[in-house]
Amino acid sequence: MPEGIEVEIYRQAADPIVGHQITSVDCPDEWFLKEGATAEHVSDAVVGQRVETTRRIGKLMLVDLSNGVTVGLRFGMTGRLLVDDSGPIDELEYGPKATKDEWVRFRLSFDNKRQLFLHDPRRLGGVILDPDESKLGDDMFSITQERLQERVLVGTVALKARLLDQKRVAGIGNLICDETLWQSGIRPDRAANSLTPTEQSTLHTTLLQTVETLFKQGGSHTGELQSERHRAGHCPTDGTELSREKIGGRTTYYCDVHQK
Ligand SMILES: [Zn+2]
């Protein structure tokens, strides 16, 4: 699924719409509009408005308009953002690769002839007017060690479940999580509050580095562990057969030898 890295790539790809006026909106699938919004609400709120800026918190992309309305875009499991008719990311780790008109759930047209589409075969994403941003934790690109300790490294829940909890730190999905823990040498099933001060510091530094590296490499699927994420895959560092378990509700790969 698109993790915070993919959404940041989408956000940057949407640069051509900043400063431009929305001339029309197309919501062919009203089910995709969340929190009670209708196509009419959305049209009234956005048509004629100018895009002031785009932002992102975790996996949520935000488009701020000149009338103070913010349009939130969620990408679910298979959502992609396309500008004009070419996507910034050609391949997602999950979901169909093809682009079809029937999978366009939301479309904004602009005075510079650009169009922004949300393409989502599985319809698990959505459009939200003025989403409640306070429900999200600090973004994974910039969370401080102090906030990681306060919000994530607490309680006896599995560390991986905490890292995936968007209310605590926003943007981490399954691939970024496994890569970060593997790079950190910390087991995903450790209690979140069991890390030593050194491990806490290692985890924080490694998280920021991993996010930055994967972003520069073009996606959350570009980590060193990625090619071994299959049955009988091996640790790229020490050659141990990787353990495969469901942790935090997600299939997790980790090395039983060097992850302590
Ligand atoms: Zn290992």
PDB file of C-alpha atoms and ligand atoms in Angstrom:
ATOM      1  CA  MET A   1       0.000   0.000   0.000  1.00  0.00           C
ATOM      2  CA  PRO A   2       1.105   3.564  -0.381  1.00  0.00           C
ATOM      3  CA  GLU A   3       3.024   4.456   2.776  1.00  0.00           C
ATOM      4  CA  GLY A   4       4.049   7.974   3.797  1.00  0.00           C
ATOM      5  CA  ILE A   5       6.884   7.900   1.261  1.00  0.00           C
ATOM      6  CA  GLU A   6       4.598   7.265  -1.704  1.00  0.00           C
ATOM      7  CA  VAL A   7       2.197   9.946  -0.513  1.00  0.00           C
ATOM      8  CA  GLU A   8       5.087  12.428  -0.289  1.00  0.00           C
ATOM      9  CA  ILE A   9       6.020  11.524  -3.877  1.00  0.00           C
ATOM     10  CA  TYR A  10       2.393  12.134  -4.915  1.00  0.00           C
ATOM     11  CA  ARG A  11       2.359  15.449  -3.081  1.00  0.00           C
ATOM     12  CA  GLN A  12       5.470  16.647  -4.873  1.00  0.00           C
ATOM     13  CA  ALA A  13       4.047  15.499  -8.197  1.00  0.00           C
ATOM     14  CA  ALA A  14       1.077  17.765  -7.531  1.00  0.00           C
ATOM     15  CA  ASP A  15       3.278  20.906  -7.504  1.00  0.00           C
ATOM     16  CA  PRO A  16       1.874  22.099 -10.875  1.00  0.00           C
ATOM     17  CA  ILE A  17      -1.537  22.750  -9.286  1.00  0.00           C
ATOM     18  CA  VAL A  18      -0.271  25.039  -6.515  1.00  0.00           C
ATOM     19  CA  GLY A  19      -1.440  28.613  -7.134  1.00  0.00           C
ATOM     20  CA  HIS A  20      -4.069  27.497  -9.635  1.00  0.00           C
ATOM     21  CA  GLN A  21      -7.834  27.729  -9.542  1.00  0.00           C
ATOM     22  CA  ILE A  22     -10.110  24.705  -9.547  1.00  0.00           C
ATOM     23  CA  THR A  23     -12.509  24.939 -12.490  1.00  0.00           C
ATOM     24  CA  SER A  24     -14.429  21.715 -11.909  1.00  0.00           C
ATOM     25  CA  VAL A  25     -14.606  18.640  -9.763  1.00  0.00           C
ATOM     26  CA  ASP A  26     -15.775  15.199 -10.749  1.00  0.00           C
ATOM     27  CA  CYS A  27     -16.844  12.655  -8.123  1.00  0.00           C
ATOM     28  CA  PRO A  28     -18.009   9.638 -10.140  1.00  0.00           C
ATOM     29  CA  ASP A  29     -18.099   7.467  -7.035  1.00  0.00           C
ATOM     30  CA  GLU A  30     -19.890   9.179  -4.136  1.00  0.00           C
ATOM     31  CA  TRP A  31     -19.009   6.304  -1.839  1.00  0.00           C
ATOM     32  CA  PHE A  32     -15.446   7.572  -2.059  1.00  0.00           C
ATOM     33  CA  LEU A  33     -16.484  10.841  -0.367  1.00  0.00           C
ATOM     34  CA  LYS A  34     -16.183  10.344   3.377  1.00  0.00           C
ATOM     35  CA  GLU A  35     -17.756  11.753   6.529  1.00  0.00           C
ATOM     36  CA  GLY A  36     -21.115  12.431   4.941  1.00  0.00           C
ATOM     37  CA  ALA A  37     -19.918  14.635   2.093  1.00  0.00           C
ATOM     38  CA  THR A  38     -21.822  14.553  -1.188  1.00  0.00           C
ATOM     39  CA  ALA A  39     -20.654  15.513  -4.665  1.00  0.00           C
ATOM     40  CA  GLU A  40     -22.623  18.738  -4.238  1.00  0.00           C
ATOM     41  CA  HIS A  41     -20.897  19.601  -0.932  1.00  0.00           C
ATOM     42  CA  VAL A  42     -17.534  19.004  -2.488  1.00  0.00           C
ATOM     43  CA  SER A  43     -18.348  21.037  -5.570  1.00  0.00           C
ATOM     44  CA  ASP A  44     -19.619  23.976  -3.472  1.00  0.00           C
ATOM     45  CA  ALA A  45     -16.510  23.841  -1.296  1.00  0.00           C
ATOM     46  CA  VAL A  46     -13.831  23.652  -3.967  1.00  0.00           C
ATOM     47  CA  VAL A  47     -14.905  25.021  -7.358  1.00  0.00           C
ATOM     48  CA  GLY A  48     -13.550  28.518  -7.991  1.00  0.00           C
ATOM     49  CA  GLN A  49     -10.974  28.193  -5.186  1.00  0.00           C
ATOM     50  CA  ARG A  50      -7.242  28.464  -5.603  1.00  0.00           C
ATOM     51  CA  VAL A  51      -4.778  25.918  -4.220  1.00  0.00           C
ATOM     52  CA  GLU A  52      -2.655  27.712  -1.630  1.00  0.00           C
ATOM     53  CA  THR A  53      -0.428  24.813  -0.692  1.00  0.00           C
ATOM     54  CA  THR A  54      -0.185  21.069  -0.445  1.00  0.00           C
ATOM     55  CA  ARG A  55       0.846  19.277   2.718  1.00  0.00           C
ATOM     56  CA  ARG A  56       1.111  15.757   4.024  1.00  0.00           C
ATOM     57  CA  ILE A  57       0.833  14.170   7.442  1.00  0.00           C
ATOM     58  CA  GLY A  58       1.730  10.503   7.342  1.00  0.00           C
ATOM     59  CA  LYS A  59      -0.362   8.853   4.635  1.00  0.00           C
ATOM     60  CA  LEU A  60      -2.835  11.735   4.383  1.00  0.00           C
ATOM     61  CA  MET A  61      -2.328  14.309   1.638  1.00  0.00           C
ATOM     62  CA  LEU A  62      -3.809  17.742   2.254  1.00  0.00           C
ATOM     63  CA  VAL A  63      -4.712  20.400  -0.295  1.00  0.00           C
ATOM     64  CA  ASP A  64      -5.339  23.811   1.302  1.00  0.00           C
ATOM     65  CA  LEU A  65      -7.680  26.098  -0.641  1.00  0.00           C
ATOM     66  CA  SER A  66      -8.025  29.893  -0.672  1.00  0.00           C
ATOM     67  CA  ASN A  67     -11.404  29.785   1.158  1.00  0.00           C
ATOM     68  CA  GLY A  68      -9.850  27.956   4.124  1.00  0.00           C
ATOM     69  CA  VAL A  69     -11.194  24.532   3.127  1.00  0.00           C
ATOM     70  CA  THR A  70      -8.737  21.634   3.190  1.00  0.00           C
ATOM     71  CA  VAL A  71      -9.255  18.634   0.951  1.00  0.00           C
ATOM     72  CA  GLY A  72      -7.831  15.442   2.442  1.00  0.00           C
ATOM     73  CA  LEU A  73      -6.860  12.585   0.139  1.00  0.00           C
ATOM     74  CA  ARG A  74      -6.419   9.033   1.365  1.00  0.00           C
ATOM     75  CA  PHE A  75      -4.960   6.309  -0.809  1.00  0.00           C
ATOM     76  CA  GLY A  76      -5.939   3.089   1.006  1.00  0.00           C
ATOM     77  CA  MET A  77      -4.316  -0.054  -0.364  1.00  0.00           C
ATOM     78  CA  THR A  78      -4.159   0.690  -4.078  1.00  0.00           C
ATOM     79  CA  GLY A  79      -4.663   4.439  -4.514  1.00  0.00           C
ATOM     80  CA  ARG A  80      -2.469   6.510  -6.794  1.00  0.00           C
ATOM     81  CA  LEU A  81      -2.418  10.186  -7.563  1.00  0.00           C
ATOM     82  CA  LEU A  82      -2.074  11.074 -11.209  1.00  0.00           C
ATOM     83  CA  VAL A  83      -1.423  14.511 -12.604  1.00  0.00           C
ATOM     84  CA  ASP A  84      -2.778  14.907 -16.125  1.00  0.00           C
ATOM     85  CA  ASP A  85      -2.780  11.335 -17.309  1.00  0.00           C
ATOM     86  CA  SER A  86       0.603  10.110 -16.127  1.00  0.00           C
ATOM     87  CA  GLY A  87       1.246   8.842 -12.622  1.00  0.00           C
ATOM     88  CA  PRO A  88       4.313   9.818 -10.611  1.00  0.00           C
ATOM     89  CA  ILE A  89       4.653   6.217  -9.496  1.00  0.00           C
ATOM     90  CA  ASP A  90       4.212   3.631 -12.208  1.00  0.00           C
ATOM     91  CA  GLU A  91       4.231   0.603 -10.001  1.00  0.00           C
ATOM     92  CA  LEU A  92       2.886  -0.039  -6.574  1.00  0.00           C
ATOM     93  CA  GLU A  93       3.923  -2.989  -4.515  1.00  0.00           C
ATOM     94  CA  TYR A  94       0.264  -4.001  -4.229  1.00  0.00           C
ATOM     95  CA  GLY A  95      -2.675  -3.913  -6.578  1.00  0.00           C
ATOM     96  CA  PRO A  96      -3.324  -3.758 -10.276  1.00  0.00           C
ATOM     97  CA  LYS A  97      -0.764  -1.864 -12.292  1.00  0.00           C
ATOM     98  CA  ALA A  98      -3.088  -0.798 -15.091  1.00  0.00           C
ATOM     99  CA  THR A  99      -4.862   2.556 -15.219  1.00  0.00           C
ATOM    100  CA  LYS A 100      -8.571   2.507 -16.055  1.00  0.00           C
ATOM    101  CA  ASP A 101     -11.120   5.303 -16.231  1.00  0.00           C
ATOM    102  CA  GLU A 102     -13.552   3.328 -14.100  1.00  0.00           C
ATOM    103  CA  TRP A 103     -11.010   3.376 -11.262  1.00  0.00           C
ATOM    104  CA  VAL A 104     -10.808   7.162 -11.187  1.00  0.00           C
ATOM    105  CA  ARG A 105     -12.694   8.056  -8.000  1.00  0.00           C
ATOM    106  CA  PHE A 106     -12.046  11.790  -7.845  1.00  0.00           C
ATOM    107  CA  ARG A 107     -10.838  14.373 -10.325  1.00  0.00           C
ATOM    108  CA  LEU A 108     -10.025  18.072 -10.029  1.00  0.00           C
ATOM    109  CA  SER A 109      -9.545  20.248 -13.118  1.00  0.00           C
ATOM    110  CA  PHE A 110      -7.547  23.480 -12.997  1.00  0.00           C
ATOM    111  CA  ASP A 111      -7.306  26.765 -14.897  1.00  0.00           C
ATOM    112  CA  ASN A 112      -3.883  25.732 -16.245  1.00  0.00           C
ATOM    113  CA  LYS A 113      -5.518  22.709 -17.949  1.00  0.00           C
ATOM    114  CA  ARG A 114      -3.983  20.318 -15.471  1.00  0.00           C
ATOM    115  CA  GLN A 115      -6.061  17.576 -13.929  1.00  0.00           C
ATOM    116  CA  LEU A 116      -5.474  15.743 -10.704  1.00  0.00           C
ATOM    117  CA  PHE A 117      -6.936  12.233 -10.429  1.00  0.00           C
ATOM    118  CA  LEU A 118      -7.205   9.816  -7.570  1.00  0.00           C
ATOM    119  CA  HIS A 119      -7.104   6.354  -9.131  1.00  0.00           C
ATOM    120  CA  ASP A 120      -8.038   3.518  -6.786  1.00  0.00           C
ATOM    121  CA  PRO A 121      -9.064   0.051  -8.037  1.00  0.00           C
ATOM    122  CA  ARG A 122      -9.986  -1.269  -4.590  1.00  0.00           C
ATOM    123  CA  ARG A 123     -11.777   1.913  -3.373  1.00  0.00           C
ATOM    124  CA  LEU A 124     -10.206   1.790   0.088  1.00  0.00           C
ATOM    125  CA  GLY A 125      -8.992   5.377  -0.106  1.00  0.00           C
ATOM    126  CA  GLY A 126     -11.223   8.414   0.151  1.00  0.00           C
ATOM    127  CA  VAL A 127     -11.722  12.163  -0.010  1.00  0.00           C
ATOM    128  CA  ILE A 128     -12.451  14.064   3.202  1.00  0.00           C
ATOM    129  CA  LEU A 129     -13.287  17.746   3.520  1.00  0.00           C
ATOM    130  CA  ASP A 130     -11.459  19.370   6.443  1.00  0.00           C
ATOM    131  CA  PRO A 131     -10.127  16.142   7.947  1.00  0.00           C
ATOM    132  CA  ASP A 132      -9.346  16.105  11.657  1.00  0.00           C
ATOM    133  CA  GLU A 133      -5.554  16.398  11.598  1.00  0.00           C
ATOM    134  CA  SER A 134      -5.313  16.062  15.375  1.00  0.00           C
ATOM    135  CA  LYS A 135      -6.083  12.342  15.025  1.00  0.00           C
ATOM    136  CA  LEU A 136      -2.650  11.762  13.514  1.00  0.00           C
ATOM    137  CA  GLY A 137       0.663  11.413  15.296  1.00  0.00           C
ATOM    138  CA  ASP A 138       3.840  13.271  14.332  1.00  0.00           C
ATOM    139  CA  ASP A 139       4.996  12.594  10.803  1.00  0.00           C
ATOM    140  CA  MET A 140       7.624   9.874  10.409  1.00  0.00           C
ATOM    141  CA  PHE A 141       9.955  12.116   8.363  1.00  0.00           C
ATOM    142  CA  SER A 142      10.457  14.475  11.280  1.00  0.00           C
ATOM    143  CA  ILE A 143       9.359  12.902  14.577  1.00  0.00           C
ATOM    144  CA  THR A 144      11.756  13.759  17.423  1.00  0.00           C
ATOM    145  CA  GLN A 145      13.251  11.155  19.703  1.00  0.00           C
ATOM    146  CA  GLU A 146      11.360  12.664  22.618  1.00  0.00           C
ATOM    147  CA  ARG A 147       8.009  12.299  20.834  1.00  0.00           C
ATOM    148  CA  LEU A 148       8.865   8.770  19.719  1.00  0.00           C
ATOM    149  CA  GLN A 149       9.525   7.875  23.347  1.00  0.00           C
ATOM    150  CA  GLU A 150       6.380   9.583  24.638  1.00  0.00           C
ATOM    151  CA  ARG A 151       3.965   8.348  21.999  1.00  0.00           C
ATOM    152  CA  VAL A 152       5.325   5.071  20.624  1.00  0.00           C
ATOM    153  CA  LEU A 153       7.686   3.444  23.102  1.00  0.00           C
ATOM    154  CA  VAL A 154       5.060   3.030  25.805  1.00  0.00           C
ATOM    155  CA  GLY A 155       3.006   0.092  27.056  1.00  0.00           C
ATOM    156  CA  THR A 156       3.484  -3.598  26.571  1.00  0.00           C
ATOM    157  CA  VAL A 157       2.000  -3.813  23.064  1.00  0.00           C
ATOM    158  CA  ALA A 158       4.343  -5.180  20.373  1.00  0.00           C
ATOM    159  CA  LEU A 159       6.715  -2.502  19.130  1.00  0.00           C
ATOM    160  CA  LYS A 160       5.629  -3.110  15.537  1.00  0.00           C
ATOM    161  CA  ALA A 161       1.953  -2.514  16.396  1.00  0.00           C
ATOM    162  CA  ARG A 162       2.908   0.818  17.975  1.00  0.00           C
ATOM    163  CA  LEU A 163       4.962   1.904  14.978  1.00  0.00           C
ATOM    164  CA  LEU A 164       2.030   1.134  12.658  1.00  0.00           C
ATOM    165  CA  ASP A 165      -0.441   3.060  14.842  1.00  0.00           C
ATOM    166  CA  GLN A 166      -1.035   6.247  12.840  1.00  0.00           C
ATOM    167  CA  LYS A 167      -2.289   8.101  15.922  1.00  0.00           C
ATOM    168  CA  ARG A 168       1.180   7.719  17.464  1.00  0.00           C
ATOM    169  CA  VAL A 169       3.498   8.245  14.507  1.00  0.00           C
ATOM    170  CA  ALA A 170       2.058   8.869  11.060  1.00  0.00           C
ATOM    171  CA  GLY A 171       3.220   7.427   7.748  1.00  0.00           C
ATOM    172  CA  ILE A 172       4.830   4.093   8.612  1.00  0.00           C
ATOM    173  CA  GLY A 173       3.382   1.086   6.788  1.00  0.00           C
ATOM    174  CA  ASN A 174       4.378  -2.556   6.813  1.00  0.00           C
ATOM    175  CA  LEU A 175       7.443  -2.288   4.552  1.00  0.00           C
ATOM    176  CA  ILE A 176       8.992   0.775   6.217  1.00  0.00           C
ATOM    177  CA  CYS A 177       8.351  -0.805   9.611  1.00  0.00           C
ATOM    178  CA  ASP A 178      10.053  -4.137   8.888  1.00  0.00           C
ATOM    179  CA  GLU A 179      12.980  -2.442   7.133  1.00  0.00           C
ATOM    180  CA  THR A 180      13.510  -0.016  10.045  1.00  0.00           C
ATOM    181  CA  LEU A 181      13.411  -2.748  12.698  1.00  0.00           C
ATOM    182  CA  TRP A 182      15.692  -4.996  10.659  1.00  0.00           C
ATOM    183  CA  GLN A 183      18.158  -2.127  10.153  1.00  0.00           C
ATOM    184  CA  SER A 184      17.916  -1.281  13.878  1.00  0.00           C
ATOM    185  CA  GLY A 185      18.583  -4.861  15.027  1.00  0.00           C
ATOM    186  CA  ILE A 186      15.435  -4.782  17.196  1.00  0.00           C
ATOM    187  CA  ARG A 187      12.734  -7.477  17.189  1.00  0.00           C
ATOM    188  CA  PRO A 188       9.233  -6.430  16.109  1.00  0.00           C
ATOM    189  CA  ASP A 189       7.586  -8.420  18.902  1.00  0.00           C
ATOM    190  CA  ARG A 190       9.420  -6.655  21.740  1.00  0.00           C
ATOM    191  CA  ALA A 191       7.155  -4.823  24.177  1.00  0.00           C
ATOM    192  CA  ALA A 192       7.104  -1.180  23.081  1.00  0.00           C
ATOM    193  CA  ASN A 193       8.281  -0.039  26.538  1.00  0.00           C
ATOM    194  CA  SER A 194      11.152  -2.535  26.808  1.00  0.00           C
ATOM    195  CA  LEU A 195      13.816  -0.695  24.802  1.00  0.00           C
ATOM    196  CA  THR A 196      16.987   0.454  26.528  1.00  0.00           C
ATOM    197  CA  PRO A 197      17.988   4.117  26.112  1.00  0.00           C
ATOM    198  CA  THR A 198      20.561   3.035  23.507  1.00  0.00           C
ATOM    199  CA  GLU A 199      17.980   1.052  21.584  1.00  0.00           C
ATOM    200  CA  GLN A 200      15.541   3.975  21.724  1.00  0.00           C
ATOM    201  CA  SER A 201      18.134   6.245  20.249  1.00  0.00           C
ATOM    202  CA  THR A 202      19.123   3.675  17.598  1.00  0.00           C
ATOM    203  CA  LEU A 203      15.500   3.175  16.604  1.00  0.00           C
ATOM    204  CA  HIS A 204      14.904   6.916  16.228  1.00  0.00           C
ATOM    205  CA  THR A 205      18.028   7.526  14.167  1.00  0.00           C
ATOM    206  CA  THR A 206      17.414   4.457  12.018  1.00  0.00           C
ATOM    207  CA  LEU A 207      13.777   5.378  11.396  1.00  0.00           C
ATOM    208  CA  LEU A 208      14.676   8.832  10.080  1.00  0.00           C
ATOM    209  CA  GLN A 209      17.553   7.443   7.994  1.00  0.00           C
ATOM    210  CA  THR A 210      15.458   4.617   6.556  1.00  0.00           C
ATOM    211  CA  VAL A 211      12.619   6.945   5.600  1.00  0.00           C
ATOM    212  CA  GLU A 212      15.042   9.351   3.934  1.00  0.00           C
ATOM    213  CA  THR A 213      16.876   6.584   2.075  1.00  0.00           C
ATOM    214  CA  LEU A 214      13.728   4.854   0.822  1.00  0.00           C
ATOM    215  CA  PHE A 215      12.299   8.214  -0.229  1.00  0.00           C
ATOM    216  CA  LYS A 216      15.448   9.037  -2.221  1.00  0.00           C
ATOM    217  CA  GLN A 217      15.390   5.559  -3.764  1.00  0.00           C
ATOM    218  CA  GLY A 218      11.809   6.094  -4.933  1.00  0.00           C
ATOM    219  CA  GLY A 219       9.562   4.057  -2.646  1.00  0.00           C
ATOM    220  CA  SER A 220       8.952   2.043   0.500  1.00  0.00           C
ATOM    221  CA  HIS A 221       9.613  -1.156  -1.488  1.00  0.00           C
ATOM    222  CA  THR A 222      13.290  -0.279  -2.148  1.00  0.00           C
ATOM    223  CA  GLY A 223      14.736  -1.437   1.181  1.00  0.00           C
ATOM    224  CA  GLU A 224      17.506  -4.014   1.598  1.00  0.00           C
ATOM    225  CA  LEU A 225      15.102  -6.536   3.134  1.00  0.00           C
ATOM    226  CA  GLN A 226      12.623  -6.306   0.270  1.00  0.00           C
ATOM    227  CA  SER A 227      13.964  -9.031  -2.011  1.00  0.00           C
ATOM    228  CA  GLU A 228      13.900 -11.501   0.905  1.00  0.00           C
ATOM    229  CA  ARG A 229      10.273 -10.860   1.894  1.00  0.00           C
ATOM    230  CA  HIS A 230       9.042 -14.311   0.903  1.00  0.00           C
ATOM    231  CA  ARG A 231       8.888 -17.780   2.430  1.00  0.00           C
ATOM    232  CA  ALA A 232      12.425 -19.071   3.046  1.00  0.00           C
ATOM    233  CA  GLY A 233      13.927 -15.617   2.458  1.00  0.00           C
ATOM    234  CA  HIS A 234      17.249 -14.955   4.210  1.00  0.00           C
ATOM    235  CA  CYS A 235      18.699 -12.098   6.235  1.00  0.00           C
ATOM    236  CA  PRO A 236      20.835 -10.055   3.805  1.00  0.00           C
ATOM    237  CA  THR A 237      23.350  -9.429   6.619  1.00  0.00           C
ATOM    238  CA  ASP A 238      23.974 -12.825   8.195  1.00  0.00           C
ATOM    239  CA  GLY A 239      22.167 -15.300   5.941  1.00  0.00           C
ATOM    240  CA  THR A 240      19.764 -16.581   8.627  1.00  0.00           C
ATOM    241  CA  GLU A 241      16.403 -17.758   7.307  1.00  0.00           C
ATOM    242  CA  LEU A 242      13.967 -14.981   8.131  1.00  0.00           C
ATOM    243  CA  SER A 243      11.110 -15.548  10.572  1.00  0.00           C
ATOM    244  CA  ARG A 244       7.661 -14.844   9.170  1.00  0.00           C
ATOM    245  CA  GLU A 245       4.847 -14.063  11.596  1.00  0.00           C
ATOM    246  CA  LYS A 246       1.755 -11.927  11.940  1.00  0.00           C
ATOM    247  CA  ILE A 247       2.581  -9.055  14.276  1.00  0.00           C
ATOM    248  CA  GLY A 248       0.414  -5.978  14.666  1.00  0.00           C
ATOM    249  CA  GLY A 249      -2.000  -7.635  12.250  1.00  0.00           C
ATOM    250  CA  ARG A 250       0.525  -7.640   9.407  1.00  0.00           C
ATOM    251  CA  THR A 251       2.830 -10.246   7.917  1.00  0.00           C
ATOM    252  CA  THR A 252       6.221  -9.509   9.390  1.00  0.00           C
ATOM    253  CA  TYR A 253       9.692 -10.627   8.355  1.00  0.00           C
ATOM    254  CA  TYR A 254      12.562 -10.421  10.805  1.00  0.00           C
ATOM    255  CA  CYS A 255      15.884 -12.030  11.641  1.00  0.00           C
ATOM    256  CA  ASP A 256      15.865 -14.118  14.783  1.00  0.00           C
ATOM    257  CA  VAL A 257      19.651 -13.837  15.084  1.00  0.00           C
ATOM    258  CA  HIS A 258      20.685 -10.204  14.795  1.00  0.00           C
ATOM    259  CA  GLN A 259      17.350  -8.583  15.809  1.00  0.00           C
ATOM    260  CA  LYS A 260      17.369  -8.716  19.621  1.00  0.00           C
TER     261      LYS A 260
HETATM  262 ZN    ZN B   1      20.200 -11.068  10.514  1.00  0.00          ZN
END
